[in-house]
């Protein structure tokens, strides 16, 4: 059973470009969470999605950031018009159901904005 | 407290030493407390999910305790080995599905 997969692992974008980060949850998992780790900081919650629904986006910046988890295919975190402050590691986690259970993390995508 | 706080920030021990670190979390609306182990360049790996006051969990040489009334959890490592070197994260789960993480304790075990 493959774990949570994220791609690309490293992404370099110039200021003003768009970044698309993909997350394929573990097989059978329908809940996806995105977290961001800024330099010298801990993991911060961004958004929680179930298939075709955003459940909680309280941690996501209001502008330029969006997330989706379509019926088919991976979850996508999209950052439009990237700025240097968006440079961070973005981690995706998945779980099989709502509740207290473990969230399984992917290896992360390291975004560098030049 | 409203945030999740971990101490110490970093720890260096000799192989064979036992060690422990602390996680403090908001005790109101408690739902669960998670411990993760995070090695450099890898994904955070779940160690424990703790839900009941007084819970004690063990996995090999690593164990954890939970006090939900006062809002703290301890992680213990008995007889530390170099392969235990990692960052240990705790995360609070409060009646929602998002985890609020501490900044972690970075453990380095020297042979």
Tab-separated table of C-alpha atoms in Angstrom:
chain	number	residue	atom	x	y	z
A	1	UNK	CA	0.000	0.000	0.000
A	2	UNK	CA	1.722	3.134	-1.193
A	3	UNK	CA	1.906	5.977	1.252
A	4	UNK	CA	0.848	9.570	0.683
A	5	UNK	CA	2.501	10.841	-2.474
A	6	UNK	CA	3.345	14.413	-3.282
A	7	UNK	CA	4.803	15.896	-6.419
A	8	UNK	CA	6.895	17.575	-7.342
A	9	UNK	CA	9.303	17.176	-4.427
A	10	UNK	CA	11.040	20.423	-5.342
A	11	UNK	CA	9.553	23.322	-7.272
A	12	UNK	CA	11.236	26.560	-8.277
A	13	UNK	CA	9.120	29.448	-9.450
A	14	UNK	CA	9.860	33.066	-10.284
A	15	UNK	CA	7.872	35.802	-8.567
A	16	UNK	CA	4.493	36.202	-10.253
A	17	UNK	CA	4.272	32.644	-11.592
A	18	UNK	CA	1.798	30.002	-10.483
A	19	UNK	CA	2.690	26.970	-8.361
A	20	UNK	CA	0.657	23.755	-8.399
A	21	UNK	CA	1.340	21.161	-5.739
A	22	UNK	CA	-0.213	17.698	-5.952
A	23	UNK	CA	-1.102	15.225	-3.261
A	24	UNK	CA	-2.346	11.673	-3.748
A	25	UNK	CA	-3.703	10.319	-0.466
A	26	UNK	CA	-3.227	6.767	0.718
A	27	UNK	CA	-5.556	4.250	-0.892
A	28	UNK	CA	-8.929	4.310	0.821
A	29	UNK	CA	-8.351	7.717	2.430
A	30	UNK	CA	-10.929	10.374	1.608
A	31	UNK	CA	-9.679	13.151	3.909
A	32	UNK	CA	-6.779	15.391	2.930
A	33	UNK	CA	-5.012	18.099	4.931
A	34	UNK	CA	-2.430	20.619	3.768
A	35	UNK	CA	0.200	22.066	6.100
A	36	UNK	CA	2.944	24.588	5.509
A	37	UNK	CA	6.333	24.839	7.185
A	38	UNK	CA	7.933	28.248	6.815
A	39	UNK	CA	11.687	28.532	7.473
A	40	UNK	CA	12.468	28.233	11.192
A	41	UNK	CA	8.795	27.587	12.033
A	42	UNK	CA	6.665	24.541	12.805
A	43	UNK	CA	3.963	22.917	10.715
A	44	UNK	CA	0.922	25.171	10.291
A	45	UNK	CA	-2.509	23.939	9.197
A	46	UNK	CA	-3.796	25.413	5.947
A	47	UNK	CA	-6.841	23.518	4.696
A	48	UNK	CA	-8.849	20.331	5.221
A	49	UNK	CA	-10.719	18.749	2.317
A	50	UNK	CA	-12.875	15.768	1.623
A	51	UNK	CA	-13.727	14.643	-1.887
A	52	UNK	CA	-15.222	17.643	-3.731
A	53	UNK	CA	-15.615	19.640	-0.487
A	54	UNK	CA	-13.543	22.136	1.458
A	55	UNK	CA	-14.283	21.477	5.117
A	56	UNK	CA	-11.979	23.959	6.845
A	57	UNK	CA	-9.806	26.557	5.115
A	58	UNK	CA	-9.200	28.712	8.169
A	59	UNK	CA	-5.417	28.441	7.849
A	60	UNK	CA	-5.185	29.395	4.207
A	61	UNK	CA	-4.298	32.951	3.122
A	62	UNK	CA	-7.393	34.635	1.672
A	63	UNK	CA	-5.728	35.692	-1.554
A	64	UNK	CA	-3.756	33.771	-4.184
A	65	UNK	CA	-4.154	30.365	-2.478
A	66	UNK	CA	-6.755	27.774	-3.378
A	67	UNK	CA	-7.188	24.051	-2.865
A	68	UNK	CA	-9.326	21.343	-4.367
A	69	UNK	CA	-9.824	17.618	-4.011
A	70	UNK	CA	-11.822	16.428	-7.019
A	71	UNK	CA	-13.817	13.232	-7.249
A	72	UNK	CA	-11.076	11.726	-9.388
A	73	UNK	CA	-7.404	12.534	-9.122
A	74	UNK	CA	-5.111	14.117	-6.593
A	75	UNK	CA	-5.695	17.071	-4.329
A	76	UNK	CA	-4.171	20.271	-5.714
A	77	UNK	CA	-2.854	23.241	-3.772
A	78	UNK	CA	-2.584	26.201	-6.110
A	79	UNK	CA	-0.667	29.382	-5.398
A	80	UNK	CA	-1.122	32.177	-7.908
A	81	UNK	CA	1.342	35.029	-8.436
A	82	UNK	CA	3.868	33.584	-6.016
A	83	UNK	CA	5.982	35.890	-3.846
A	84	UNK	CA	9.239	35.185	-2.002
A	85	UNK	CA	7.336	34.757	1.262
A	86	UNK	CA	5.585	31.703	-0.197
A	87	UNK	CA	8.900	29.808	-0.140
A	88	UNK	CA	8.282	26.950	2.265
A	89	UNK	CA	7.793	23.214	2.542
A	90	UNK	CA	4.193	22.183	1.897
A	91	UNK	CA	3.058	18.887	3.410
A	92	UNK	CA	-0.049	16.919	2.690
A	93	UNK	CA	-1.559	14.360	5.056
A	94	UNK	CA	-4.468	11.972	4.656
A	95	UNK	CA	-6.730	9.968	6.917
A	96	UNK	CA	-9.387	7.353	6.227
A	97	UNK	CA	-12.132	9.070	8.168
A	98	UNK	CA	-13.041	11.985	10.331
A	99	UNK	CA	-12.107	11.699	13.979
A	100	UNK	CA	-9.162	11.229	16.274
A	101	UNK	CA	-7.123	8.923	14.110
A	102	UNK	CA	-3.656	9.355	12.757
A	103	UNK	CA	-2.924	11.540	9.815
A	104	UNK	CA	-0.372	10.060	7.436
A	105	UNK	CA	2.044	12.538	5.931
A	106	UNK	CA	3.599	12.763	2.509
A	107	UNK	CA	7.244	13.716	1.910
A	108	UNK	CA	6.406	17.338	1.169
A	109	UNK	CA	7.018	19.739	-1.691
A	110	UNK	CA	9.729	22.316	-1.176
A	111	UNK	CA	8.759	25.504	-3.020
A	112	UNK	CA	11.426	28.090	-3.734
A	113	UNK	CA	10.423	31.447	-5.183
A	114	UNK	CA	13.248	33.349	-6.846
B	1	UNK	CA	-2.411	28.245	27.069
B	2	UNK	CA	-3.715	28.543	23.532
B	3	UNK	CA	-0.697	27.293	21.642
B	4	UNK	CA	1.064	23.964	21.673
B	5	UNK	CA	4.460	24.335	23.296
B	6	UNK	CA	7.267	21.829	23.416
B	7	UNK	CA	10.378	21.792	25.535
B	8	UNK	CA	13.240	21.622	25.331
B	9	UNK	CA	13.751	22.958	21.823
B	10	UNK	CA	16.748	20.676	21.353
B	11	UNK	CA	18.494	17.957	23.294
B	12	UNK	CA	21.849	16.217	22.932
B	13	UNK	CA	22.331	12.935	24.786
B	14	UNK	CA	24.802	10.056	24.797
B	15	UNK	CA	23.870	6.643	23.488
B	16	UNK	CA	22.274	4.643	26.286
B	17	UNK	CA	20.905	7.673	28.150
B	18	UNK	CA	17.192	7.874	28.817
B	19	UNK	CA	15.480	11.135	28.036
B	20	UNK	CA	12.101	12.818	28.072
B	21	UNK	CA	10.436	15.890	26.652
B	22	UNK	CA	7.271	17.828	27.311
B	23	UNK	CA	4.305	18.952	25.263
B	24	UNK	CA	1.869	21.507	26.708
B	25	UNK	CA	-1.458	22.021	24.995
B	26	UNK	CA	-4.817	23.724	25.555
B	27	UNK	CA	-6.849	21.548	27.924
B	28	UNK	CA	-10.212	23.011	26.884
B	29	UNK	CA	-12.178	21.159	24.174
B	30	UNK	CA	-9.579	18.399	24.220
B	31	UNK	CA	-10.071	15.730	21.577
B	32	UNK	CA	-6.739	13.987	21.073
B	33	UNK	CA	-2.985	14.490	21.337
B	34	UNK	CA	-0.675	13.190	18.622
B	35	UNK	CA	3.060	12.470	18.746
B	36	UNK	CA	5.077	12.302	15.540
B	37	UNK	CA	8.692	11.444	14.823
B	38	UNK	CA	10.275	13.417	11.980
B	39	UNK	CA	13.623	12.500	10.506
B	40	UNK	CA	15.354	14.954	8.202
B	41	UNK	CA	14.246	14.631	4.548
B	42	UNK	CA	11.470	12.187	5.471
B	43	UNK	CA	7.748	12.456	6.270
B	44	UNK	CA	6.540	12.896	9.846
B	45	UNK	CA	5.767	9.408	11.162
B	46	UNK	CA	2.917	8.879	13.621
B	47	UNK	CA	4.005	7.474	16.988
B	48	UNK	CA	0.957	7.749	19.218
B	49	UNK	CA	-2.580	9.102	19.292
B	50	UNK	CA	-3.684	9.657	22.873
B	51	UNK	CA	-7.247	10.411	23.857
B	52	UNK	CA	-7.923	9.576	27.521
B	53	UNK	CA	-6.663	11.331	30.627
B	54	UNK	CA	-4.054	9.102	32.242
B	55	UNK	CA	-3.352	7.277	28.980
B	56	UNK	CA	0.047	5.621	28.704
B	57	UNK	CA	1.231	4.256	25.376
B	58	UNK	CA	4.380	2.366	24.506
B	59	UNK	CA	6.157	1.404	21.310
B	60	UNK	CA	9.450	-0.368	21.902
B	61	UNK	CA	11.714	1.952	23.914
B	62	UNK	CA	9.422	4.963	23.425
B	63	UNK	CA	6.474	5.684	25.683
B	64	UNK	CA	4.141	8.602	26.330
B	65	UNK	CA	1.787	9.765	29.039
B	66	UNK	CA	-1.133	12.158	28.920
B	67	UNK	CA	-2.737	14.561	31.404
B	68	UNK	CA	-5.724	16.250	29.792
B	69	UNK	CA	-6.822	18.131	32.919
B	70	UNK	CA	-3.603	20.132	33.133
B	71	UNK	CA	-2.782	19.960	29.438
B	72	UNK	CA	0.530	18.172	29.141
B	73	UNK	CA	2.059	15.027	27.706
B	74	UNK	CA	5.512	13.531	28.231
B	75	UNK	CA	7.433	11.459	25.716
B	76	UNK	CA	10.106	9.144	27.129
B	77	UNK	CA	12.888	7.345	25.307
B	78	UNK	CA	14.668	4.628	27.267
B	79	UNK	CA	18.271	3.793	26.358
B	80	UNK	CA	18.557	6.267	23.462
B	81	UNK	CA	20.207	5.037	20.272
B	82	UNK	CA	21.703	7.104	17.418
B	83	UNK	CA	18.792	6.054	15.202
B	84	UNK	CA	16.433	7.835	17.626
B	85	UNK	CA	17.894	11.135	16.426
B	86	UNK	CA	14.995	13.082	14.953
B	87	UNK	CA	12.579	15.903	15.696
B	88	UNK	CA	9.679	14.844	17.899
B	89	UNK	CA	6.480	16.772	17.261
B	90	UNK	CA	3.305	16.860	19.267
B	91	UNK	CA	-0.002	18.123	17.913
B	92	UNK	CA	-3.237	19.057	19.633
B	93	UNK	CA	-6.552	17.972	18.175
B	94	UNK	CA	-9.417	20.063	19.607
B	95	UNK	CA	-12.899	19.059	18.433
B	96	UNK	CA	-11.942	19.826	14.872
B	97	UNK	CA	-9.965	17.879	12.368
B	98	UNK	CA	-7.002	20.180	12.091
B	99	UNK	CA	-3.888	19.459	14.094
B	100	UNK	CA	-2.107	22.315	15.851
B	101	UNK	CA	1.572	21.445	16.014
B	102	UNK	CA	4.277	22.460	18.419
B	103	UNK	CA	7.659	23.445	17.015
B	104	UNK	CA	9.182	20.155	18.095
B	105	UNK	CA	12.070	18.889	20.176
B	106	UNK	CA	15.178	18.108	18.141
B	107	UNK	CA	16.955	15.093	19.635
B	108	UNK	CA	20.539	14.211	18.770
B	109	UNK	CA	21.955	10.967	20.188
B	110	UNK	CA	25.750	10.677	20.063
B	111	UNK	CA	27.409	7.241	19.894
